[in-house]
Short mmCIF file of C-alpha atoms in Angstrom, two decimals:
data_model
loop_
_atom_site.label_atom_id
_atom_site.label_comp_id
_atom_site.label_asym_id
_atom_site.label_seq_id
_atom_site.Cartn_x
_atom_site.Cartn_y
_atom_site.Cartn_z
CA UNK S 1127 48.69 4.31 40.57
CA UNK S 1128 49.39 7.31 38.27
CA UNK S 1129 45.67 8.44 37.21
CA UNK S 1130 45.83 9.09 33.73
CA UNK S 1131 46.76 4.81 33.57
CA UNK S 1132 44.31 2.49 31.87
CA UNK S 1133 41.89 0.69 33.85
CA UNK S 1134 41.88 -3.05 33.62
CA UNK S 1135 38.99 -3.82 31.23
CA UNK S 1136 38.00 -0.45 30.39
CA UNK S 1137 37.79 0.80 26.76
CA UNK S 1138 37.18 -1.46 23.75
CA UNK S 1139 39.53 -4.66 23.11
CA UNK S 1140 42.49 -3.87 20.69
CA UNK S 1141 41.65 -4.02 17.10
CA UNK S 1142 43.60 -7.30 16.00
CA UNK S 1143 45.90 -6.70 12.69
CA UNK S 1144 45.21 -8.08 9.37
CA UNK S 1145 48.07 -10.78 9.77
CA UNK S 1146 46.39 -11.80 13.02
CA UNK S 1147 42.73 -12.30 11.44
CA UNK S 1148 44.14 -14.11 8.97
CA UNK S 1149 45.68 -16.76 11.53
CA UNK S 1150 42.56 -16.71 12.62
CA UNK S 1151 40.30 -17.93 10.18
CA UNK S 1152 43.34 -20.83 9.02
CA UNK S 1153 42.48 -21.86 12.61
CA UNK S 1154 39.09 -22.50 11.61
CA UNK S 1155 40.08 -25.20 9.62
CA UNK S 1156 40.26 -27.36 12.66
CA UNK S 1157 36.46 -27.21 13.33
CA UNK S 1158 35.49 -27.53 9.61
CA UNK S 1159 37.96 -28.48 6.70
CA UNK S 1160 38.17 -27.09 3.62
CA UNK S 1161 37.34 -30.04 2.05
CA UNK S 1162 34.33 -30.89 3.71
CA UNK S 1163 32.64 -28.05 1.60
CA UNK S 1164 32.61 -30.89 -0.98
CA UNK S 1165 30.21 -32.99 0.67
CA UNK S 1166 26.92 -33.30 -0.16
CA UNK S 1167 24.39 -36.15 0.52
CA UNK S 1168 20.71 -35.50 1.12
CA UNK S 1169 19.62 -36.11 4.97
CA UNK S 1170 17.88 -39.12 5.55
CA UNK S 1171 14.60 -37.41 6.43
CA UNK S 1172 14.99 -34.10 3.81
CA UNK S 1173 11.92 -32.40 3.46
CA UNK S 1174 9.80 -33.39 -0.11
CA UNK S 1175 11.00 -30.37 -1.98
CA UNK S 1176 7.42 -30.01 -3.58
CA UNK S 1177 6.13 -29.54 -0.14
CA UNK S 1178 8.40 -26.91 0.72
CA UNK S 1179 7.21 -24.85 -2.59
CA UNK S 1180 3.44 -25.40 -1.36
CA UNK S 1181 4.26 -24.08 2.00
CA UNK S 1182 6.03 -20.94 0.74
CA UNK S 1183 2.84 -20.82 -2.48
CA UNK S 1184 0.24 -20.94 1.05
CA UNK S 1185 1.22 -17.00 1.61
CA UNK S 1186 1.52 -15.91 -1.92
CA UNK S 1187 -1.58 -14.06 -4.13
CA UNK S 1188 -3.27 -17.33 -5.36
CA UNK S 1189 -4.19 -15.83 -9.28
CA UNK S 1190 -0.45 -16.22 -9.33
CA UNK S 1191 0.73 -18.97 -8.03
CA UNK S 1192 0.50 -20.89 -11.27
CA UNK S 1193 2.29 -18.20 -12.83
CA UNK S 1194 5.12 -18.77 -10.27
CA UNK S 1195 5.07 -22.68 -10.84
CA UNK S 1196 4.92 -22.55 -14.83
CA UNK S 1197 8.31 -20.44 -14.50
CA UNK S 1198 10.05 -23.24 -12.50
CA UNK S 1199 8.97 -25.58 -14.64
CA UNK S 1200 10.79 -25.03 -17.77
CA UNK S 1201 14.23 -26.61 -16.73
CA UNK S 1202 16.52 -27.16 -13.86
CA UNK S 1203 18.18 -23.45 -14.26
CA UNK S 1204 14.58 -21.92 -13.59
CA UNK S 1205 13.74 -24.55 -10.85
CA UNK S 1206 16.63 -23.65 -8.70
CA UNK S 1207 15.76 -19.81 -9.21
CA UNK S 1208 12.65 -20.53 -7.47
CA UNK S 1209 14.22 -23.31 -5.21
CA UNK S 1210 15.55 -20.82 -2.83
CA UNK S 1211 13.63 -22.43 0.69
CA UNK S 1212 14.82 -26.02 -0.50
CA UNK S 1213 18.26 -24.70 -1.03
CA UNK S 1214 18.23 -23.10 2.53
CA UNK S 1215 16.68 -26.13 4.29
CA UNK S 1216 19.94 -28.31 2.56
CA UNK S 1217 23.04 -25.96 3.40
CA UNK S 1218 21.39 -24.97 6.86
CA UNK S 1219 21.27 -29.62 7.60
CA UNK S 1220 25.48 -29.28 6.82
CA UNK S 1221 28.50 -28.15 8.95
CA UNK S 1222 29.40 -24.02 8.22
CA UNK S 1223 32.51 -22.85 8.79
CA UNK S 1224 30.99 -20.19 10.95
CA UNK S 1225 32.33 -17.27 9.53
CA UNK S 1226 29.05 -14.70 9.09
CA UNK S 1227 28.91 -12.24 6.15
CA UNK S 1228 25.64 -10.13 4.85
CA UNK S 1229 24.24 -13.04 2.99
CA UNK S 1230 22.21 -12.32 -0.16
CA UNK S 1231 20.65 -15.48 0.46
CA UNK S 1232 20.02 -16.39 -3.17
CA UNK S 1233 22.87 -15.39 -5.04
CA UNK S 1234 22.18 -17.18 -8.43
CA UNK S 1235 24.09 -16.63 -11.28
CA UNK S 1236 21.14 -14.57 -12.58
CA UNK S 1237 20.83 -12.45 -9.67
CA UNK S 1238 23.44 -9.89 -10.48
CA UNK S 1239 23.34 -7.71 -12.74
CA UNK S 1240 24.38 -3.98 -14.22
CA UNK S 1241 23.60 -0.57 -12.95
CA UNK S 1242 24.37 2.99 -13.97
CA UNK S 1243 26.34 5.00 -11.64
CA UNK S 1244 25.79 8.55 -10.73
CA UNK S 1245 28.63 9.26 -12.87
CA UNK S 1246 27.02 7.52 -15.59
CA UNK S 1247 29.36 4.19 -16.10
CA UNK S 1248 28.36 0.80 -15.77
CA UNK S 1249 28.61 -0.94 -12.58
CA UNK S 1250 27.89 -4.56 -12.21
CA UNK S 1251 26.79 -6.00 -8.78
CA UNK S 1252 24.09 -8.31 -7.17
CA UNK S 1253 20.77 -7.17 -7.74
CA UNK S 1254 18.53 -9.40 -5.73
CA UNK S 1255 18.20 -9.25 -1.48
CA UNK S 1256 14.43 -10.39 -1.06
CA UNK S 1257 16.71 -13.11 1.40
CA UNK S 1258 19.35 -11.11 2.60
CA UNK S 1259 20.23 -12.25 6.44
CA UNK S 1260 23.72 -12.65 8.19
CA UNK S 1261 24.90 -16.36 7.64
CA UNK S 1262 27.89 -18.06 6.71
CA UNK S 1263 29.95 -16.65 3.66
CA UNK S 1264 29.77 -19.96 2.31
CA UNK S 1265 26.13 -20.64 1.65
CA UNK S 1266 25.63 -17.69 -0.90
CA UNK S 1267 29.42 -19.41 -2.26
CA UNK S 1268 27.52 -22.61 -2.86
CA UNK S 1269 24.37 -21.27 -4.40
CA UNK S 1270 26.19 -19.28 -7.18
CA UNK S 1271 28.09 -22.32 -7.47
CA UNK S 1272 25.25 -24.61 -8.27
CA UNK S 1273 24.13 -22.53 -10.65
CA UNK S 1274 27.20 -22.12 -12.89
CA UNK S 1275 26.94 -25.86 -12.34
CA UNK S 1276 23.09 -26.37 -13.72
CA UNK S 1277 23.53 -23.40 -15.99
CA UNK S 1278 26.37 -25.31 -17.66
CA UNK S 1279 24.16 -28.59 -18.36
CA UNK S 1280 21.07 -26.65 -19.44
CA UNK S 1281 23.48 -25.17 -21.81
CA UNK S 1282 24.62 -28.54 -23.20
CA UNK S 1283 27.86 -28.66 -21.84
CA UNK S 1284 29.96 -31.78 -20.10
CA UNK S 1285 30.72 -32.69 -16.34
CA UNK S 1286 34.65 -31.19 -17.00
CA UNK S 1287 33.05 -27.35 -18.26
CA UNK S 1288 30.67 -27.51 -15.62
CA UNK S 1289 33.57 -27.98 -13.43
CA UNK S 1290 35.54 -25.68 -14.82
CA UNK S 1291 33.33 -22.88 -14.63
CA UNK S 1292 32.51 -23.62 -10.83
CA UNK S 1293 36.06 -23.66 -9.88
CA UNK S 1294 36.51 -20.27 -11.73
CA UNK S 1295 33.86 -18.53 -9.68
CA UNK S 1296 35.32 -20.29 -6.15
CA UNK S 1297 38.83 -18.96 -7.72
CA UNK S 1298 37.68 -15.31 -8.56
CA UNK S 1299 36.24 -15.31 -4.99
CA UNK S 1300 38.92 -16.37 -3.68
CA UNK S 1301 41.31 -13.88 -4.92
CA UNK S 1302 38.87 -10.83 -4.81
CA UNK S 1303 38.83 -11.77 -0.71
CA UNK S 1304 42.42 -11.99 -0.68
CA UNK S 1305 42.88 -8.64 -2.37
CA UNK S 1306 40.21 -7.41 -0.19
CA UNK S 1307 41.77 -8.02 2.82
CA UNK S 1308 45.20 -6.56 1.85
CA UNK S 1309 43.95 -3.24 1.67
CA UNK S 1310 42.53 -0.30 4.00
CA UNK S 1311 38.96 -1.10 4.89
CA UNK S 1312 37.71 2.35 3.30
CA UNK S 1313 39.19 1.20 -0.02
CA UNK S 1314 37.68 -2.14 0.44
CA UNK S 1315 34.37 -0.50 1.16
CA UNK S 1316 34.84 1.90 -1.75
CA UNK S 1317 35.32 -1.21 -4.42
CA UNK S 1318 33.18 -1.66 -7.56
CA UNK S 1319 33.13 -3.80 -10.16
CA UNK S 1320 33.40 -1.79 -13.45
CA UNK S 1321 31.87 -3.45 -16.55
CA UNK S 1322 34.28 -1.53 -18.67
CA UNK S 1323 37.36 -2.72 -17.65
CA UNK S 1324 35.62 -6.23 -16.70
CA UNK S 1325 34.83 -6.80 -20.13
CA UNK S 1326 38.70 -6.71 -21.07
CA UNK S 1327 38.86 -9.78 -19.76
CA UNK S 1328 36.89 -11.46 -22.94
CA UNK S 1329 39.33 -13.43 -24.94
CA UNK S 1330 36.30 -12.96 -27.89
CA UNK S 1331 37.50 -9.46 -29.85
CA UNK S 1332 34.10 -9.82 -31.58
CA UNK S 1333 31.80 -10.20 -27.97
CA UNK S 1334 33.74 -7.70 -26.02
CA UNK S 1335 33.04 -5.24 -28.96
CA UNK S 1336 29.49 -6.42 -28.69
CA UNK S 1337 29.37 -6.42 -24.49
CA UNK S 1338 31.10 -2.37 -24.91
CA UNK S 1339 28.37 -1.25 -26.89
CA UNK S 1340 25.67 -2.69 -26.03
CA UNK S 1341 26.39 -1.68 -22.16
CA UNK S 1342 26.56 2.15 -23.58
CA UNK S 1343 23.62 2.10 -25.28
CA UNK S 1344 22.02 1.05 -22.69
CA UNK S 1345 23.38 3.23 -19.98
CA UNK S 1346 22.31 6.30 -23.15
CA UNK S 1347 18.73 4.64 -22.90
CA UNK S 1348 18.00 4.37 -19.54
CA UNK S 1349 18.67 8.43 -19.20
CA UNK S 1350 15.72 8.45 -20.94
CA UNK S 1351 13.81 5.02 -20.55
CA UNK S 1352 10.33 5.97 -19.85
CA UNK S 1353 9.63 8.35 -22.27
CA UNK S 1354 6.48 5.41 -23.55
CA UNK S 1355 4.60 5.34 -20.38
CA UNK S 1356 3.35 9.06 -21.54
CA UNK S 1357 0.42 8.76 -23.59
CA UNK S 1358 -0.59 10.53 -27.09
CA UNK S 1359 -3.31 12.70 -25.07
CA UNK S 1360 -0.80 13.93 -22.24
CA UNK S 1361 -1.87 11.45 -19.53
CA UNK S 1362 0.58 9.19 -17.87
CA UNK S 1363 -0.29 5.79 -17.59
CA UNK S 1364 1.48 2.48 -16.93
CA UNK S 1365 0.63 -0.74 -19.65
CA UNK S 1366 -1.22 -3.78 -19.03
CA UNK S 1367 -0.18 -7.10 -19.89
CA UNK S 1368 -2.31 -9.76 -17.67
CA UNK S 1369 -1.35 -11.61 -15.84
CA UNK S 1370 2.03 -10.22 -15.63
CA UNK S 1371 1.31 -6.50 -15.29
CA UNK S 1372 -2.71 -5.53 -14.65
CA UNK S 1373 -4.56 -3.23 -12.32
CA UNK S 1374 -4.66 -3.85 -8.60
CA UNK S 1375 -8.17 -3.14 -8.26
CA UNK S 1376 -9.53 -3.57 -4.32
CA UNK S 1377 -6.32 -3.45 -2.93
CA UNK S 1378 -4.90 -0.31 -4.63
CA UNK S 1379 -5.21 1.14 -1.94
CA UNK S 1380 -2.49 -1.02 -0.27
CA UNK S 1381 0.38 0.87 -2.94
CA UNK S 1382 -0.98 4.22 -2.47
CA UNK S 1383 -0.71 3.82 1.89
CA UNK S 1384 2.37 1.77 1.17
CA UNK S 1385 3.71 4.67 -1.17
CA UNK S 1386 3.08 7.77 1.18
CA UNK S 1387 4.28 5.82 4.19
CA UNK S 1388 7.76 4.81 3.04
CA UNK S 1389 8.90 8.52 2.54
CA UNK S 1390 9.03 8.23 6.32
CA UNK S 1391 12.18 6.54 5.86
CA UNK S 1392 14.35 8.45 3.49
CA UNK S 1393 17.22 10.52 4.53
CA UNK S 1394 15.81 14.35 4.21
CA UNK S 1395 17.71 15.13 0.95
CA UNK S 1396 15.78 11.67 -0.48
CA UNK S 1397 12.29 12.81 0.43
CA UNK S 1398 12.71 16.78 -0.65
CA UNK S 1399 13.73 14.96 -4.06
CA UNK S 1400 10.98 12.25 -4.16
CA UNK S 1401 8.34 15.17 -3.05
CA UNK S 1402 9.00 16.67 -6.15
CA UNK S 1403 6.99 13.99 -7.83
CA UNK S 1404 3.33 12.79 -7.47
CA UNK S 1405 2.10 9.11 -7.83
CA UNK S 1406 -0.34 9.47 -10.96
CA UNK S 1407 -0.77 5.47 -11.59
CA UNK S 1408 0.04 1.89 -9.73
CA UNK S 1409 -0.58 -1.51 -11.16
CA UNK S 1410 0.91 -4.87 -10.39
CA UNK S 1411 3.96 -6.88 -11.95
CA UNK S 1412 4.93 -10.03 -11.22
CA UNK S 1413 8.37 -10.29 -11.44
CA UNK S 1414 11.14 -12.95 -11.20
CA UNK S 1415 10.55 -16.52 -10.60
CA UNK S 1416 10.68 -16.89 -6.85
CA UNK S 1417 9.13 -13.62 -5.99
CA UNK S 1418 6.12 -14.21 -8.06
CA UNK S 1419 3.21 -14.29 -5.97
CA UNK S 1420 4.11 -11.77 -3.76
CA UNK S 1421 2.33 -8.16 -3.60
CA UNK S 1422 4.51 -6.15 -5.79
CA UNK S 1423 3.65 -2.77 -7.98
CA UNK S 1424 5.36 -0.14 -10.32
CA UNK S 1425 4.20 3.36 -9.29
CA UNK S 1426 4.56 6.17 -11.92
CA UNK S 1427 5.22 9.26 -10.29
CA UNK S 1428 5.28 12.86 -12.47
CA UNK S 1429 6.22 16.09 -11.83
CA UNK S 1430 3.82 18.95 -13.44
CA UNK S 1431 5.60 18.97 -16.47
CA UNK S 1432 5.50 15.07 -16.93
CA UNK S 1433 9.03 14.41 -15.83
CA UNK S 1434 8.65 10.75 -14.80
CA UNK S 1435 9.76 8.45 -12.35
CA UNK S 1436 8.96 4.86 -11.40
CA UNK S 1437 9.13 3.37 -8.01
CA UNK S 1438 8.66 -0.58 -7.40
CA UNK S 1439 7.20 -1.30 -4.24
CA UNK S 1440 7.91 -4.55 -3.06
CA UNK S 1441 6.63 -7.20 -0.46
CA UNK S 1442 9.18 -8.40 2.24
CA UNK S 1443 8.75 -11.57 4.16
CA UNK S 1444 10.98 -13.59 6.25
CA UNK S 1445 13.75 -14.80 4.60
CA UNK S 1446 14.25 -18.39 3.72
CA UNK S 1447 17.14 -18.69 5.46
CA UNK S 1448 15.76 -17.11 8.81
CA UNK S 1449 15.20 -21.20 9.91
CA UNK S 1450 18.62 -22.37 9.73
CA UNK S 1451 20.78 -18.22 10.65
CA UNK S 1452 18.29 -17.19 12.67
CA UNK S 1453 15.41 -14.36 12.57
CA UNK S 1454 17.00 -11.25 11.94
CA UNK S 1455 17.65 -8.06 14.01
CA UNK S 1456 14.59 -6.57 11.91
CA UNK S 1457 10.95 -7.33 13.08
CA UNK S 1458 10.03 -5.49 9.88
CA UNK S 1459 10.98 -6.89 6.82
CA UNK S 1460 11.05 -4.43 4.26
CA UNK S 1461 13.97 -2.94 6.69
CA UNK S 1462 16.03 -6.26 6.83
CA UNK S 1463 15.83 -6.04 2.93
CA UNK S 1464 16.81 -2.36 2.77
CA UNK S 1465 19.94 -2.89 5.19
CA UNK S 1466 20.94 -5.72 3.54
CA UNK S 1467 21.03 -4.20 -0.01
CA UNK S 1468 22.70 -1.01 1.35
CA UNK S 1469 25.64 -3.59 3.32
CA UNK S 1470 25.97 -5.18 0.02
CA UNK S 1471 26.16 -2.85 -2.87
CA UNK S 1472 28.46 -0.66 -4.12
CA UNK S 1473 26.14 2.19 -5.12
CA UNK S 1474 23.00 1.55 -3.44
CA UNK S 1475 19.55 2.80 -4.93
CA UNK S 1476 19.19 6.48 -4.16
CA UNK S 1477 15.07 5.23 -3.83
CA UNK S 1478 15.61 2.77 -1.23
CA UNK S 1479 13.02 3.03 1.66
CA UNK S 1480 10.70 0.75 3.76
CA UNK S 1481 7.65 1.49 5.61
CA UNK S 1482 8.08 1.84 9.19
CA UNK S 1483 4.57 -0.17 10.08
CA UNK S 1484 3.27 -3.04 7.98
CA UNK S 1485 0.10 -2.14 5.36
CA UNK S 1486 -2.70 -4.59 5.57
CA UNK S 1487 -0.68 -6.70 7.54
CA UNK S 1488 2.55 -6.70 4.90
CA UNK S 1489 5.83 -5.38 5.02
CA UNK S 1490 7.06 -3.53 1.94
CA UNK S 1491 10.12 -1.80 0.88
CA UNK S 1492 10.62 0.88 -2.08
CA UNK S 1493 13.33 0.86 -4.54
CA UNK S 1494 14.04 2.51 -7.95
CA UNK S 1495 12.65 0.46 -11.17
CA UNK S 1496 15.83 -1.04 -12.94
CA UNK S 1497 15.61 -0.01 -16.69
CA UNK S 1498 15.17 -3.84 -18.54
CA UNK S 1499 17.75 -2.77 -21.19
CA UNK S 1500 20.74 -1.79 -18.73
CA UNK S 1501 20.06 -5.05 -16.60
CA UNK S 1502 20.14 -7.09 -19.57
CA UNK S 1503 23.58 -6.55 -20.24
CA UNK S 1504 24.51 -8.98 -17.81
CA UNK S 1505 22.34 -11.65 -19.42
CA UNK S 1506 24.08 -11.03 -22.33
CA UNK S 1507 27.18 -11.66 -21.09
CA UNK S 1508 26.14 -14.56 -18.95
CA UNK S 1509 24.75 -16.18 -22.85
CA UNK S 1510 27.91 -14.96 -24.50
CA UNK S 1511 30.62 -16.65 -22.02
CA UNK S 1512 29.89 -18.23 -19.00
CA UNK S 1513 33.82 -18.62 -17.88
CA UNK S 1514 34.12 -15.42 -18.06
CA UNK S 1515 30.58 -14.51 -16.24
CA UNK S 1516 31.52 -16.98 -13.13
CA UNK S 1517 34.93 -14.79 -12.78
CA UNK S 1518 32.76 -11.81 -13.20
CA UNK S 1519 29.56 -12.86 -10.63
CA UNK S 1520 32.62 -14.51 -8.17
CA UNK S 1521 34.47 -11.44 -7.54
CA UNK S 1522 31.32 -9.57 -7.38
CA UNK S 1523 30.16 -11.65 -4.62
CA UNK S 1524 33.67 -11.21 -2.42
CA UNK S 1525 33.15 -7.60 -3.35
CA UNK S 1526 29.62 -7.72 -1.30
CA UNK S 1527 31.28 -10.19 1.51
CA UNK S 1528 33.89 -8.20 2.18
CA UNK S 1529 31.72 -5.16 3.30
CA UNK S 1530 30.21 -6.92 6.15
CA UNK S 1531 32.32 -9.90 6.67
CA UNK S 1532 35.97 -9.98 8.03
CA UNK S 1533 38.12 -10.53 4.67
CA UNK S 1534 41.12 -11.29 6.16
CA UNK S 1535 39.68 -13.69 8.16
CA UNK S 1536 37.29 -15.59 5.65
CA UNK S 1537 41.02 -15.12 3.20
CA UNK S 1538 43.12 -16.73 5.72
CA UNK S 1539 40.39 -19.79 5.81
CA UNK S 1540 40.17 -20.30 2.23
CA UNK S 1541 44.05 -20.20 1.75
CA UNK S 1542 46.53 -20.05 -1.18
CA UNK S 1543 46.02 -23.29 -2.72
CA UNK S 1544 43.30 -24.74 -4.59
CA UNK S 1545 41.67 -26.91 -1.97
CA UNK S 1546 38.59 -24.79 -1.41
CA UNK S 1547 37.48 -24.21 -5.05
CA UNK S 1548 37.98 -27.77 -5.93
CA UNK S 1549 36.01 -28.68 -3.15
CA UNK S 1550 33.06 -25.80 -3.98
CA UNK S 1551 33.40 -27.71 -7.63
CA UNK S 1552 32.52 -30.73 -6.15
CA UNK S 1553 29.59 -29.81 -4.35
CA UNK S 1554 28.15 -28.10 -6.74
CA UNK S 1555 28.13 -30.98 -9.68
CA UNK S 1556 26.52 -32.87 -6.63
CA UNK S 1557 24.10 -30.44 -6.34
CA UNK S 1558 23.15 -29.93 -9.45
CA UNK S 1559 22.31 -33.88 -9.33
CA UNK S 1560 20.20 -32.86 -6.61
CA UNK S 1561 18.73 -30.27 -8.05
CA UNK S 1562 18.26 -32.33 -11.55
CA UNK S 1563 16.09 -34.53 -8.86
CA UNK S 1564 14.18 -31.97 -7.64
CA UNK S 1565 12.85 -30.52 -10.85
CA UNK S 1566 11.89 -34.03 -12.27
CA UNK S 1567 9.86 -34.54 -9.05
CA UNK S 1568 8.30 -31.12 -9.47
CA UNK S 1569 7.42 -31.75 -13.10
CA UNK S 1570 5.86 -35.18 -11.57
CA UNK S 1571 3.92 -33.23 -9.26
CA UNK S 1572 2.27 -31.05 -11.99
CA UNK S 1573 1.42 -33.95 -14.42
CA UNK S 1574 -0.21 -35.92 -11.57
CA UNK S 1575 -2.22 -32.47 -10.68
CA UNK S 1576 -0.42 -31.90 -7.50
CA UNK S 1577 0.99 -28.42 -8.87
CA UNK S 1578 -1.15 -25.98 -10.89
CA UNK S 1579 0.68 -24.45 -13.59
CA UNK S 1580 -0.28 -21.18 -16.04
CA UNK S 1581 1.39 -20.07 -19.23
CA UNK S 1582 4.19 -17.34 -19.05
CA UNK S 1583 3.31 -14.49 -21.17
CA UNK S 1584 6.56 -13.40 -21.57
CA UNK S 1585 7.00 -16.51 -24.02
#
């Protein structure tokens, strides 16, 4: 045999083309139909969905949990924000097709959002990875589904435009894979979703004028956006507005260790930058509906010359959907959170760091604070036009998928035709039923005294 001849088995398997990935996943049809995605009917012995909050409330900060519960309580939209364990218990009891992506894990309609590039234009992507975990494309699919489909009622409108706005999300998604998959994996990886040339897509003259400039307003402001945190007398300080935002008190110690440690994991050119700064104040926020309850605090850090940044630091634990995909590769939390966000955006936070051992027994990880009036653009637009939104959030989710996951194959399973968003459509009204359920027997829960609730005071 002529030396310089491959070995049998040696060397990595051929890569297989895009044509034959695609076979592929239509082949997975056979082990779970398209339209099965449509089913859904509540297992016979399905965990009380109040209990599953109280389990999750038992490691929160108690002084909050109230806080947490009087958020959920206000309709079925804010209930299923916080819902994300009982949504995890329910897809995880169904068939999957299998196919694994970097989940977000609790991609809601109202976890995505806008960012400013480095270049300074508006980028719009998912904004939430407290879950994140490998698991089937389809469970994040269904989530954002659900949502458009409670969203839709809350907003007063019928079963066909609740449909209609599920099956445009499924259909975006569908079509951003398929695109996806057609071309190089660099340019796939390179992909964004621009908010300027999204917002073409509004039919409204009058509310893409708005969308345009309220987005560059905002993306002017945030250049600027803490220029109120610097007090009349020179000091720096950070506002209180208990119970939402107040000092930590004994355990401020926990954001200053936390703080320090997490430089630890920074590429060099990070740290030299963050170095450049020096934490002058901490104090706690509770923020979103399902995180609330868990250690979280804004740190102000200032150069000599009072050039400011902010820092969140955030507490990571194991992700609802760890039960049903599996624990992940992680032990640490805060790092399954950081790789997650950094498999699944499009710019990722320049900020983004964990710390490499847990501080008083809690994992953490560090990101930039979002400026509230740049995020809010994508409320905006979600309250403006919901069809167009659920095209918007479903091509941003392929976007994410298609980083991780194999587009052509997850393409070649959903298909050409219709099938799959009709039956995403369908689960979701059913879900929404469910979820309808759920909040009725949470708001049962809290008038009998089960559930504790507190006032927001952001209303």
């Amino acid at each position: 045999m002529n030396e310089s001849s491959p070995v049998a088995g040696a060397g990595p398997a051929p890569l297989p083309t895009v044509q034959e990935r695609r076979d592929a996943g239509q082949e997975r049809r056979r082990v779970l139909p398209r339209s099965a995605h449509a089913e859904w009917t509540p297992a016979a012995h399905r965990t009380d969905p109040v209990r599953i909050l109280e389990e999750q409330n038992a490691s929160r900060i108690p002084a909050l949990v109230p806080l947490r519960m009087g958020r959920m309580k206000v309709d079925a939209l804010a209930f299923l924000r916080g819902a994300a364990a009982i949504m995890a218990a329910d897809l995880g009891s169904i068939p999957n097709s299998g196919l694994i992506v970097q989940a977000c894990g609790d991609a809601h309609l109202l976890n995505f959002s806008t960012f400013a590039s480095p270049e300074g234009t508006s980028l719009f992507d998912v904004n939430d990875f407290d879950e994140t975990l490998p698991a089937p494309f389809e469970w994040d699919l269904k989530r954002l589904a659900a949502s458009f489909a409670v969203a839709g009622r809350v907003h007063g409108l019928g079963e066909k435009a609740c449909r209609a706005l599920v099956r445009r999300s499924a259909h975006a998604y569908r079509r951003m894979l398929d695109e996806l998959a057609s071309v190089p994996p660099l340019d796939a990886w390179r992909a964004r979703i621009d908010l300027d040339a999204a917002v073409e897509d509004i039919g409204d003259r009058d509310v893409r004028k708005q969308i345009r400039i309220q987005a560059h307003q905002a993306v002017q402001a945030s250049r600027d956006a803490h220029r109120h945190l610097v007090a009349r007398d020179g000091t720096l300080r950070l506002p209180e507005r208990p119970p939402a935002v107040y000092r930590l008190g004994p355990e401020e110690h926990v954001a200053h260790v936390a703080f320090a440690s997490f430089l630890a994991s920074l590429a060099e050119e990070r740290r030299v930058l963050v170095e450049r700064y020096r934490l002058h104040d901490v104090a706690f926020k509770a923020v979103g509906v399902g995180s609330v309850g868990m250690f979280a605090a804004i740190g102000l850090f200032a150069t000599a010359d009072h050039e400011v940044l902010l820092l969140q630091l955030k507490e990571a634990q194991r992700s609802v959907l760890a039960p049903y995909a599996g624990d992940s590769a992680y032990a640490n939390q805060g790092q399954r959170v950081v790789v997650g966000q950094r498999m699944m955006q499009a710019a990722a936070d320049v900020f983004l760091g964990w710390n490499d051992a847990s501080v008083d027994n809690r994992h953490f990880y560090v990101r930039g604070v979002k400026d509230s009036r740049l995020a809010g653009v994508g409320t905006s637009l979600e309250a403006s036009g919901l069809p167009f939104y659920a095209r918007l959030c479903g091509r941003t989710l392929a976007r994410s998928h298609a980083r991780s996951g194999d587009a052509a194959m997850i393409s070649g399973y959903l298909g050409n035709s219709d099938s799959f968003d009709d039956a995403i459509a369908e689960f979701a009204l059913a879900y929404a039923d469910q979820t309808k359920a759920d909040h009725e027997a949470f708001v049962a829960a809290i008038k009998s005294g089960r559930i504790e609730v507190a006032d927001d005071p952001k209303r």
